Tab-separated table of C-alpha atoms in Angstrom:
chain	number	residue	atom	x	y	z
A	11	UNK	CA	86.837	-3.487	-80.975
A	12	UNK	CA	87.777	-5.646	-78.001
A	13	UNK	CA	85.062	-7.043	-75.720
A	14	UNK	CA	86.164	-4.739	-72.884
A	15	UNK	CA	85.987	-1.677	-75.134
A	16	UNK	CA	82.598	-2.790	-76.430
A	17	UNK	CA	81.224	-3.097	-72.893
A	18	UNK	CA	82.688	0.297	-71.963
A	19	UNK	CA	81.054	1.970	-74.962
A	20	UNK	CA	77.725	0.322	-74.257
A	21	UNK	CA	77.740	1.322	-70.588
A	22	UNK	CA	78.561	4.927	-71.468
A	23	UNK	CA	75.916	5.063	-74.186
A	24	UNK	CA	73.339	3.515	-71.830
A	25	UNK	CA	74.024	6.175	-69.193
A	26	UNK	CA	73.498	8.932	-71.750
A	27	UNK	CA	70.345	7.303	-73.146
A	28	UNK	CA	68.658	6.875	-69.764
A	29	UNK	CA	69.520	10.318	-68.394
A	30	UNK	CA	68.719	12.226	-71.603
A	31	UNK	CA	65.458	10.409	-72.330
A	32	UNK	CA	63.998	10.621	-68.833
A	33	UNK	CA	65.086	14.245	-68.419
A	34	UNK	CA	63.426	15.116	-71.730
A	35	UNK	CA	60.312	13.225	-70.648
A	36	UNK	CA	60.187	15.209	-67.408
A	37	UNK	CA	60.533	18.482	-69.330
A	38	UNK	CA	57.760	17.438	-71.723
A	39	UNK	CA	55.437	16.742	-68.816
A	40	UNK	CA	56.246	20.159	-67.366
A	41	UNK	CA	55.150	21.609	-70.726
A	42	UNK	CA	51.824	19.729	-70.486
A	43	UNK	CA	52.889	17.191	-73.094
A	44	UNK	CA	53.001	13.368	-72.786
A	45	UNK	CA	56.183	11.894	-71.314
A	46	UNK	CA	56.752	9.947	-74.512
A	47	UNK	CA	57.051	13.152	-76.571
A	48	UNK	CA	60.137	14.154	-74.625
A	49	UNK	CA	61.644	10.677	-74.809
A	50	UNK	CA	61.125	10.421	-78.561
A	51	UNK	CA	62.575	13.902	-79.051
A	52	UNK	CA	65.635	12.853	-77.062
A	53	UNK	CA	65.964	9.694	-79.173
A	54	UNK	CA	65.921	11.750	-82.386
A	55	UNK	CA	68.363	14.278	-80.907
A	56	UNK	CA	70.833	11.484	-80.060
A	57	UNK	CA	70.638	10.147	-83.614
A	58	UNK	CA	72.347	11.207	-86.843
A	59	UNK	CA	69.876	14.076	-87.421
A	60	UNK	CA	71.196	16.235	-84.565
A	61	UNK	CA	74.091	14.781	-82.582
A	62	UNK	CA	75.509	13.075	-85.687
A	63	UNK	CA	75.307	16.331	-87.651
A	64	UNK	CA	76.565	18.707	-84.930
A	65	UNK	CA	79.258	16.480	-83.390
A	66	UNK	CA	79.953	13.524	-85.707
A	67	UNK	CA	83.048	12.419	-83.789
A	68	UNK	CA	81.171	12.341	-80.482
A	69	UNK	CA	78.289	10.498	-82.147
A	70	UNK	CA	80.644	7.883	-83.593
A	71	UNK	CA	82.330	7.463	-80.214
A	72	UNK	CA	79.103	7.141	-78.231
A	73	UNK	CA	77.214	4.967	-80.709
A	74	UNK	CA	79.660	2.839	-82.709
A	75	UNK	CA	78.115	0.268	-84.998
A	76	UNK	CA	79.423	-2.552	-82.801
A	77	UNK	CA	77.003	-1.742	-79.944
A	78	UNK	CA	74.018	-1.783	-82.321
A	79	UNK	CA	73.046	-5.405	-81.507
A	80	UNK	CA	73.149	-4.713	-77.760
A	81	UNK	CA	70.947	-1.599	-78.133
A	82	UNK	CA	68.550	-3.571	-80.319
A	83	UNK	CA	68.362	-6.362	-77.753
A	84	UNK	CA	67.546	-3.967	-74.920
A	85	UNK	CA	64.980	-2.206	-77.100
A	86	UNK	CA	63.259	-5.462	-78.046
A	87	UNK	CA	63.205	-6.633	-74.430
A	88	UNK	CA	61.616	-3.323	-73.392
A	89	UNK	CA	58.994	-3.679	-76.125
A	90	UNK	CA	58.107	-7.199	-75.033
A	91	UNK	CA	57.635	-6.143	-71.407
A	92	UNK	CA	55.675	-3.017	-72.370
A	93	UNK	CA	53.309	-4.806	-74.768
A	94	UNK	CA	52.892	-7.708	-72.359
A	95	UNK	CA	51.544	-5.157	-69.857
A	96	UNK	CA	49.349	-3.579	-72.569
A	97	UNK	CA	47.859	-6.975	-73.394
A	98	UNK	CA	47.276	-7.732	-69.718
A	99	UNK	CA	45.472	-4.409	-69.215
A	100	UNK	CA	43.389	-4.684	-72.398
A	101	UNK	CA	39.765	-5.151	-71.357
A	102	UNK	CA	36.960	-4.582	-73.834
A	103	UNK	CA	34.427	-4.796	-70.978
A	104	UNK	CA	35.138	-1.101	-70.507
A	105	UNK	CA	32.696	-0.504	-73.363
A	106	UNK	CA	29.865	-0.754	-70.832
A	107	UNK	CA	26.690	1.209	-71.485
A	108	UNK	CA	28.190	3.081	-74.440
A	109	UNK	CA	29.265	-0.001	-76.356
A	110	UNK	CA	27.381	0.956	-79.502
A	111	UNK	CA	28.821	4.475	-79.598
A	112	UNK	CA	32.350	3.239	-78.867
A	113	UNK	CA	32.170	0.573	-81.556
A	114	UNK	CA	30.873	3.118	-84.070
A	115	UNK	CA	33.685	5.516	-83.226
A	116	UNK	CA	36.290	2.734	-83.411
A	117	UNK	CA	34.997	1.582	-86.801
A	118	UNK	CA	35.017	5.106	-88.255
A	119	UNK	CA	38.454	5.855	-86.781
A	120	UNK	CA	39.772	2.757	-88.521
A	121	UNK	CA	37.942	2.787	-91.856
A	122	UNK	CA	38.379	6.470	-92.771
A	123	UNK	CA	42.171	6.736	-92.165
A	124	UNK	CA	42.657	3.236	-93.598
A	125	UNK	CA	40.894	4.166	-96.837
A	126	UNK	CA	42.758	7.469	-97.126
A	127	UNK	CA	46.132	5.874	-96.381
A	128	UNK	CA	45.676	3.016	-98.846
A	129	UNK	CA	44.324	5.397	-101.484
A	130	UNK	CA	47.223	7.788	-100.957
A	131	UNK	CA	49.757	4.990	-101.361
A	132	UNK	CA	48.229	4.190	-104.763
A	133	UNK	CA	47.532	7.737	-105.981
A	134	UNK	CA	50.886	9.250	-104.994
A	135	UNK	CA	53.154	6.425	-106.094
A	136	UNK	CA	55.527	8.776	-107.919
A	137	UNK	CA	56.050	11.007	-104.880
A	138	UNK	CA	56.581	7.986	-102.637
A	139	UNK	CA	58.959	6.535	-105.195
A	140	UNK	CA	61.035	9.675	-104.682
A	141	UNK	CA	61.331	8.617	-101.034
A	142	UNK	CA	62.727	5.218	-101.932
A	143	UNK	CA	59.479	3.255	-102.120
A	144	UNK	CA	58.779	0.868	-105.034
A	145	UNK	CA	56.964	2.388	-107.988
A	146	UNK	CA	54.411	-0.437	-107.897
A	147	UNK	CA	53.679	-1.044	-104.193
A	148	UNK	CA	52.766	-4.516	-103.022
A	149	UNK	CA	49.451	-5.167	-101.234
A	150	UNK	CA	51.338	-5.359	-97.936
A	151	UNK	CA	52.849	-1.896	-98.512
A	152	UNK	CA	49.426	-0.432	-99.384
A	153	UNK	CA	47.797	-1.944	-96.286
A	154	UNK	CA	50.653	-0.755	-94.098
A	155	UNK	CA	50.161	2.807	-95.385
A	156	UNK	CA	46.561	2.624	-94.179
A	157	UNK	CA	47.601	1.216	-90.808
A	158	UNK	CA	50.113	4.058	-90.355
A	159	UNK	CA	47.228	6.559	-90.405
A	160	UNK	CA	44.776	4.404	-88.441
A	161	UNK	CA	46.692	3.663	-85.237
A	162	UNK	CA	45.843	5.331	-81.929
A	163	UNK	CA	48.190	5.024	-78.953
A	164	UNK	CA	46.079	3.732	-76.070
A	165	UNK	CA	48.734	4.319	-73.343
A	166	UNK	CA	49.324	7.915	-74.464
A	167	UNK	CA	45.594	8.549	-74.883
A	168	UNK	CA	44.903	7.176	-71.408
A	169	UNK	CA	47.585	9.445	-69.920
A	170	UNK	CA	46.147	12.500	-71.709
A	171	UNK	CA	42.627	11.636	-70.534
A	172	UNK	CA	43.832	11.246	-66.961
A	173	UNK	CA	45.910	14.455	-66.964
A	174	UNK	CA	42.981	16.457	-68.380
A	175	UNK	CA	40.569	15.015	-65.764
A	176	UNK	CA	38.419	13.356	-68.426
A	177	UNK	CA	38.524	9.833	-66.986
A	178	UNK	CA	34.915	9.930	-65.755
A	179	UNK	CA	33.550	12.100	-68.557
A	180	UNK	CA	31.528	10.780	-71.488
A	181	UNK	CA	34.112	11.717	-74.170
A	182	UNK	CA	36.948	10.264	-72.075
A	183	UNK	CA	35.209	6.900	-71.593
A	184	UNK	CA	34.135	6.701	-75.243
A	185	UNK	CA	37.615	7.605	-76.530
A	186	UNK	CA	39.462	5.104	-74.316
A	187	UNK	CA	37.065	2.242	-75.009
A	188	UNK	CA	36.999	2.981	-78.761
A	189	UNK	CA	40.803	3.116	-78.806
A	190	UNK	CA	40.959	-0.328	-77.183
A	191	UNK	CA	38.781	-1.812	-79.916
A	192	UNK	CA	40.713	0.101	-82.571
A	193	UNK	CA	44.020	-1.209	-81.242
A	194	UNK	CA	42.832	-4.809	-81.455
A	195	UNK	CA	41.699	-4.317	-85.075
A	196	UNK	CA	44.895	-2.505	-86.110
A	197	UNK	CA	47.212	-5.110	-84.566
A	198	UNK	CA	45.302	-7.879	-86.369
A	199	UNK	CA	45.503	-6.158	-89.755
A	200	UNK	CA	49.142	-5.250	-89.148
A	201	UNK	CA	49.936	-8.904	-88.410
A	202	UNK	CA	48.466	-9.899	-91.780
A	203	UNK	CA	50.434	-7.165	-93.580
A	204	UNK	CA	53.707	-8.149	-91.912
A	205	UNK	CA	53.160	-11.823	-92.637
A	206	UNK	CA	52.546	-11.039	-96.304
A	207	UNK	CA	55.576	-8.773	-96.446
A	208	UNK	CA	57.912	-10.885	-94.326
A	209	UNK	CA	61.209	-12.062	-95.698
A	210	UNK	CA	61.387	-15.541	-97.093
A	211	UNK	CA	61.714	-18.270	-94.471
A	212	UNK	CA	61.829	-22.037	-94.563
A	213	UNK	CA	58.006	-22.105	-94.641
A	214	UNK	CA	55.702	-20.578	-97.226
A	215	UNK	CA	53.153	-18.046	-95.985
A	216	UNK	CA	50.147	-20.464	-96.020
A	217	UNK	CA	52.018	-22.689	-93.592
A	218	UNK	CA	52.989	-19.685	-91.467
A	219	UNK	CA	49.362	-18.561	-91.349
A	220	UNK	CA	48.199	-22.031	-90.350
A	221	UNK	CA	50.844	-22.307	-87.639
A	222	UNK	CA	50.060	-18.796	-86.387
A	223	UNK	CA	46.340	-19.632	-86.125
A	224	UNK	CA	47.196	-22.855	-84.302
A	225	UNK	CA	49.507	-21.019	-81.909
A	226	UNK	CA	46.867	-18.388	-81.124
A	227	UNK	CA	44.278	-21.106	-80.547
A	228	UNK	CA	46.547	-22.978	-78.138
A	229	UNK	CA	47.352	-19.768	-76.276
A	230	UNK	CA	43.700	-18.781	-75.913
A	231	UNK	CA	42.318	-22.209	-75.001
A	232	UNK	CA	45.134	-23.883	-73.098
A	233	UNK	CA	47.560	-21.275	-71.777
A	234	UNK	CA	45.082	-19.394	-69.583
A	235	UNK	CA	43.920	-22.374	-67.447
A	236	UNK	CA	47.490	-23.642	-67.147
A	237	UNK	CA	48.698	-20.245	-66.006
A	238	UNK	CA	45.810	-19.904	-63.567
A	239	UNK	CA	46.633	-23.254	-61.974
A	240	UNK	CA	50.401	-22.747	-61.985
A	241	UNK	CA	50.669	-19.112	-60.938
A	242	UNK	CA	47.612	-18.156	-58.939
A	243	UNK	CA	46.484	-21.348	-57.169
A	244	UNK	CA	49.993	-22.200	-56.032
A	245	UNK	CA	50.407	-18.634	-54.720
A	246	UNK	CA	53.967	-18.145	-55.885
A	247	UNK	CA	55.836	-15.194	-54.441
A	248	UNK	CA	55.485	-12.052	-56.618
A	249	UNK	CA	59.114	-11.897	-57.791
A	250	UNK	CA	59.102	-15.505	-59.017
A	251	UNK	CA	55.698	-15.038	-60.654
A	252	UNK	CA	56.952	-11.914	-62.444
A	253	UNK	CA	60.052	-13.734	-63.719
A	254	UNK	CA	58.010	-16.681	-65.011
A	255	UNK	CA	55.511	-14.441	-66.779
A	256	UNK	CA	58.185	-12.309	-68.451
A	257	UNK	CA	59.806	-15.529	-69.578
A	258	UNK	CA	56.433	-16.658	-70.917
A	259	UNK	CA	56.080	-13.365	-72.830
A	260	UNK	CA	59.583	-13.676	-74.271
A	261	UNK	CA	58.878	-17.251	-75.373
A	262	UNK	CA	55.640	-16.206	-77.035
A	263	UNK	CA	57.440	-13.345	-78.782
A	264	UNK	CA	60.099	-15.761	-80.037
A	265	UNK	CA	57.420	-18.021	-81.539
A	266	UNK	CA	55.671	-15.220	-83.412
A	267	UNK	CA	59.003	-13.898	-84.663
A	268	UNK	CA	59.869	-17.374	-85.939
A	269	UNK	CA	56.573	-17.421	-87.844
A	270	UNK	CA	57.506	-14.277	-89.746
A	271	UNK	CA	55.735	-11.845	-87.422
A	272	UNK	CA	57.206	-9.239	-85.112
A	273	UNK	CA	57.923	-9.979	-81.448
A	274	UNK	CA	55.233	-7.456	-80.505
A	275	UNK	CA	52.424	-9.845	-81.412
A	276	UNK	CA	53.668	-12.622	-79.190
A	277	UNK	CA	54.068	-10.187	-76.287
A	278	UNK	CA	50.550	-8.801	-76.742
A	279	UNK	CA	49.056	-12.277	-77.003
A	280	UNK	CA	50.891	-13.430	-73.872
A	281	UNK	CA	49.495	-10.501	-71.906
A	282	UNK	CA	45.955	-11.125	-73.118
A	283	UNK	CA	45.911	-14.756	-71.945
A	284	UNK	CA	47.311	-14.118	-68.470
A	285	UNK	CA	44.376	-14.592	-66.045
A	286	UNK	CA	43.322	-11.711	-63.841
A	287	UNK	CA	42.566	-11.796	-60.152
A	288	UNK	CA	39.179	-12.860	-58.820
A	289	UNK	CA	36.531	-10.381	-59.902
A	290	UNK	CA	38.480	-9.442	-63.019
A	291	UNK	CA	40.817	-7.022	-61.237
A	292	UNK	CA	44.421	-6.477	-62.279
A	293	UNK	CA	47.193	-7.772	-60.045
A	294	UNK	CA	49.126	-4.701	-58.773
A	295	UNK	CA	52.101	-6.867	-57.765
A	296	UNK	CA	52.441	-7.825	-61.426
A	297	UNK	CA	51.450	-4.593	-63.143
A	298	UNK	CA	53.589	-2.225	-61.088
A	299	UNK	CA	56.963	-3.865	-61.827
A	300	UNK	CA	56.011	-4.371	-65.477
A	301	UNK	CA	55.428	-0.622	-65.797
A	302	UNK	CA	58.628	0.162	-63.924
A	303	UNK	CA	60.798	-2.128	-66.061
A	304	UNK	CA	59.290	-0.993	-69.364
A	305	UNK	CA	59.443	2.687	-68.366
A	306	UNK	CA	63.105	2.324	-67.452
A	307	UNK	CA	64.159	0.530	-70.637
A	308	UNK	CA	61.881	2.059	-73.300
A	309	UNK	CA	64.375	4.909	-73.938
A	310	UNK	CA	66.544	2.308	-75.692
A	311	UNK	CA	63.699	1.799	-78.157
A	312	UNK	CA	63.360	5.550	-78.689
A	313	UNK	CA	67.068	5.878	-79.350
A	314	UNK	CA	66.941	2.908	-81.714
A	315	UNK	CA	64.033	4.607	-83.516
A	316	UNK	CA	65.995	7.859	-83.642
A	317	UNK	CA	69.007	6.129	-85.205
A	318	UNK	CA	66.900	5.494	-88.325
A	319	UNK	CA	65.522	9.055	-88.528
A	320	UNK	CA	67.557	11.156	-90.962
A	321	UNK	CA	66.104	14.661	-91.022
A	322	UNK	CA	69.236	16.069	-92.647
A	323	UNK	CA	68.605	13.797	-95.630
A	324	UNK	CA	65.091	15.135	-96.252
A	325	UNK	CA	64.598	17.009	-99.539
A	326	UNK	CA	61.671	19.064	-100.811
A	327	UNK	CA	59.693	15.946	-101.676
A	328	UNK	CA	60.134	14.582	-98.174
A	329	UNK	CA	58.970	17.772	-96.462
A	330	UNK	CA	56.015	18.021	-98.836
A	331	UNK	CA	54.991	14.442	-98.112
A	332	UNK	CA	55.404	15.095	-94.372
A	333	UNK	CA	53.046	18.083	-94.553
A	334	UNK	CA	50.411	16.171	-96.520
A	335	UNK	CA	50.632	13.043	-94.358
A	336	UNK	CA	50.384	15.037	-91.115
A	337	UNK	CA	47.329	16.973	-92.319
A	338	UNK	CA	45.646	13.769	-93.488
A	339	UNK	CA	46.510	12.006	-90.221
A	340	UNK	CA	44.879	14.758	-88.136
A	341	UNK	CA	41.883	15.393	-90.385
A	342	UNK	CA	40.916	11.740	-90.868
A	343	UNK	CA	41.168	10.912	-87.161
A	344	UNK	CA	39.536	14.038	-85.795
A	345	UNK	CA	36.916	14.188	-88.541
A	346	UNK	CA	36.038	10.487	-88.538
A	347	UNK	CA	35.949	10.226	-84.750
A	348	UNK	CA	33.898	13.408	-84.369
A	349	UNK	CA	31.317	12.422	-86.971
A	350	UNK	CA	30.917	8.925	-85.532
A	351	UNK	CA	30.566	10.283	-81.987
A	352	UNK	CA	27.878	12.712	-83.177
A	353	UNK	CA	26.015	9.837	-84.808
A	354	UNK	CA	26.321	8.005	-81.491
A	355	UNK	CA	24.408	10.740	-79.686
A	356	UNK	CA	27.158	12.948	-78.232
A	357	UNK	CA	26.859	16.725	-78.497
A	358	UNK	CA	29.231	18.508	-80.852
A	359	UNK	CA	31.736	19.541	-78.182
A	360	UNK	CA	32.000	16.076	-76.629
A	361	UNK	CA	32.175	14.534	-80.105
A	362	UNK	CA	34.982	16.894	-81.088
A	363	UNK	CA	36.863	15.965	-77.909
A	364	UNK	CA	36.622	12.267	-78.816
A	365	UNK	CA	38.012	12.936	-82.297
A	366	UNK	CA	40.930	14.960	-80.950
A	367	UNK	CA	41.841	12.310	-78.367
A	368	UNK	CA	41.909	9.578	-81.013
A	369	UNK	CA	44.448	11.525	-83.077
A	370	UNK	CA	47.241	10.807	-80.549
A	371	UNK	CA	49.542	8.139	-81.956
A	372	UNK	CA	52.667	8.122	-79.825
A	373	UNK	CA	54.463	4.923	-78.894
A	374	UNK	CA	52.061	2.504	-80.585
A	375	UNK	CA	52.698	4.177	-83.940
A	376	UNK	CA	56.465	3.977	-83.410
A	377	UNK	CA	56.262	0.268	-82.653
A	378	UNK	CA	54.293	-0.356	-85.842
A	379	UNK	CA	56.684	1.788	-87.897
A	380	UNK	CA	59.691	-0.054	-86.504
A	381	UNK	CA	58.073	-3.369	-87.443
A	382	UNK	CA	57.305	-2.079	-90.938
A	383	UNK	CA	60.865	-0.828	-91.441
A	384	UNK	CA	62.352	-4.155	-90.366
A	385	UNK	CA	59.927	-6.037	-92.657
A	386	UNK	CA	60.960	-3.928	-95.657
A	387	UNK	CA	57.565	-2.229	-96.000
A	388	UNK	CA	59.041	1.239	-95.432
A	389	UNK	CA	62.053	3.004	-96.892
A	390	UNK	CA	64.290	4.920	-94.441
A	391	UNK	CA	63.080	8.247	-95.890
A	392	UNK	CA	59.383	7.382	-95.537
A	393	UNK	CA	60.069	5.978	-92.069
A	394	UNK	CA	61.507	9.380	-91.101
A	395	UNK	CA	58.404	11.128	-92.447
A	396	UNK	CA	56.031	8.885	-90.511
A	397	UNK	CA	58.002	9.131	-87.244
A	398	UNK	CA	57.848	12.926	-87.393
A	399	UNK	CA	54.128	12.668	-88.230
A	400	UNK	CA	53.590	10.512	-85.131
A	401	UNK	CA	55.450	13.033	-82.986
A	402	UNK	CA	53.551	15.974	-84.496
A	403	UNK	CA	50.080	14.451	-84.116
A	404	UNK	CA	50.824	13.574	-80.495
A	405	UNK	CA	52.091	17.118	-79.873
A	406	UNK	CA	48.954	18.595	-81.431
A	407	UNK	CA	46.595	16.648	-79.167
A	408	UNK	CA	46.912	18.811	-76.062
A	409	UNK	CA	46.583	22.189	-77.891
A	410	UNK	CA	43.595	20.872	-79.847
A	411	UNK	CA	41.985	19.735	-76.596
A	412	UNK	CA	42.459	23.205	-75.121
A	413	UNK	CA	40.963	24.735	-78.269
A	414	UNK	CA	37.976	22.393	-78.064
A	415	UNK	CA	37.446	23.312	-74.424
A	416	UNK	CA	37.661	27.029	-75.261
A	417	UNK	CA	35.063	26.662	-78.028
A	418	UNK	CA	32.722	24.836	-75.655
A	419	UNK	CA	33.079	27.526	-72.986
A	420	UNK	CA	32.513	30.292	-75.528
A	421	UNK	CA	29.417	28.552	-76.842
A	422	UNK	CA	28.009	28.241	-73.331
A	423	UNK	CA	28.738	31.926	-72.657
A	424	UNK	CA	26.872	32.964	-75.809
A	425	UNK	CA	23.883	30.814	-75.046
A	426	UNK	CA	20.932	33.051	-74.046
A	427	UNK	CA	19.942	32.824	-70.417
A	428	UNK	CA	16.350	31.795	-69.612
A	429	UNK	CA	14.101	34.714	-68.613
A	430	UNK	CA	13.850	35.427	-64.930
A	431	UNK	CA	10.533	34.352	-63.410
A	432	UNK	CA	8.127	37.062	-62.392
A	433	UNK	CA	5.741	37.267	-59.468
A	434	UNK	CA	2.124	36.376	-60.115
A	435	UNK	CA	0.013	39.398	-61.142
A	436	UNK	CA	-1.414	41.454	-58.298
A	437	UNK	CA	-5.021	42.370	-57.981
A	438	UNK	CA	-4.512	45.533	-60.031
A	439	UNK	CA	-2.997	43.499	-62.882
A	440	UNK	CA	0.659	44.573	-62.477
A	441	UNK	CA	3.601	42.273	-61.993
A	442	UNK	CA	6.749	42.754	-59.948
A	443	UNK	CA	10.162	41.219	-60.326
A	444	UNK	CA	11.140	38.735	-57.601
A	445	UNK	CA	13.330	40.006	-54.827
A	446	UNK	CA	17.060	39.562	-55.269
A	447	UNK	CA	18.103	36.807	-52.863
A	448	UNK	CA	21.744	37.623	-53.228
């Protein structure tokens, strides 16, 4: 394919990707579902499972193999910008007065799914082998199976909390703060799994670990004061500051990728070390364009994820594994989060709401799955299963929240009302009911 033809194909495919993904996201929001659900559905629909099966010629014309590197580049750039913003917004000070409860919930929401996922990878080796996984999984594969069940999508959870007017409620605050802690733990464990499962490079893994620790140390101790002096004290104009910080995030992502990790870790780390404004507030002139750029380009990541989803290649084993994994993903998150919240002092309805909120996986799960697929820790068939599980658990969150709210309202309606007060006894010993004040 000539360069001109390649550019033409890429431009046409980009137009379809952007329009289809954002239209599907708008429709999902109209149906009271997260925007990401529509975008991911559009990405799967534009892949081989639907478009490739219904109109193979159109699929081959729109998405020839030659434009794959360009789509991947746009997708990786979008991920770097998105996770840079996530790292910048991450603030564990949100724990506040309910720090103990939030930490308990985060620990339970990590340990329970992690144990079930790792145990399932070992107990059901034969079934997973039928999906293309090795019969004797490596430690990295086992750990990754636990991570796949443990992740909670903080951006999606925050959007659900906001749309359901739970931002100032006890379960909303506990769920968001616990998810922030959980995210930090999951990304750390995922980094170790990816480093252990990374392809061979010029350096052995002990050297990569040592260099990664050194890089993180330099970023945490040196990058923040340098950035504060360079970017804030000099008062650069917002557009130049944004360009320099995105370049900083891309450079950090390149370093972590060179060390055998995914670009996502460098982007997250870069966001975490960027200094905030005075008083700890976020800079709106930085955050707003980061959200706009990532929101515009993330559909390329969803389409790239959908290209690897092959629903038409699923057999009975695959659908059976999908059913089991989805049930385990919901039960471990909702059950673990609910129990921990109850132990933290929340009533049963608020505790159940916390557990349901933590079951939303969304984009964060897809990013982890993409990293695992590229590191060779997932087969294409198991990747398909886990992507559909992530979509299903995110879809279930809103209906489960409505069910939880209905149960709480029904319980309050059944609760006996306190007896109406009576007037003090009269001189003849009789009592009279108080007058109805309307």
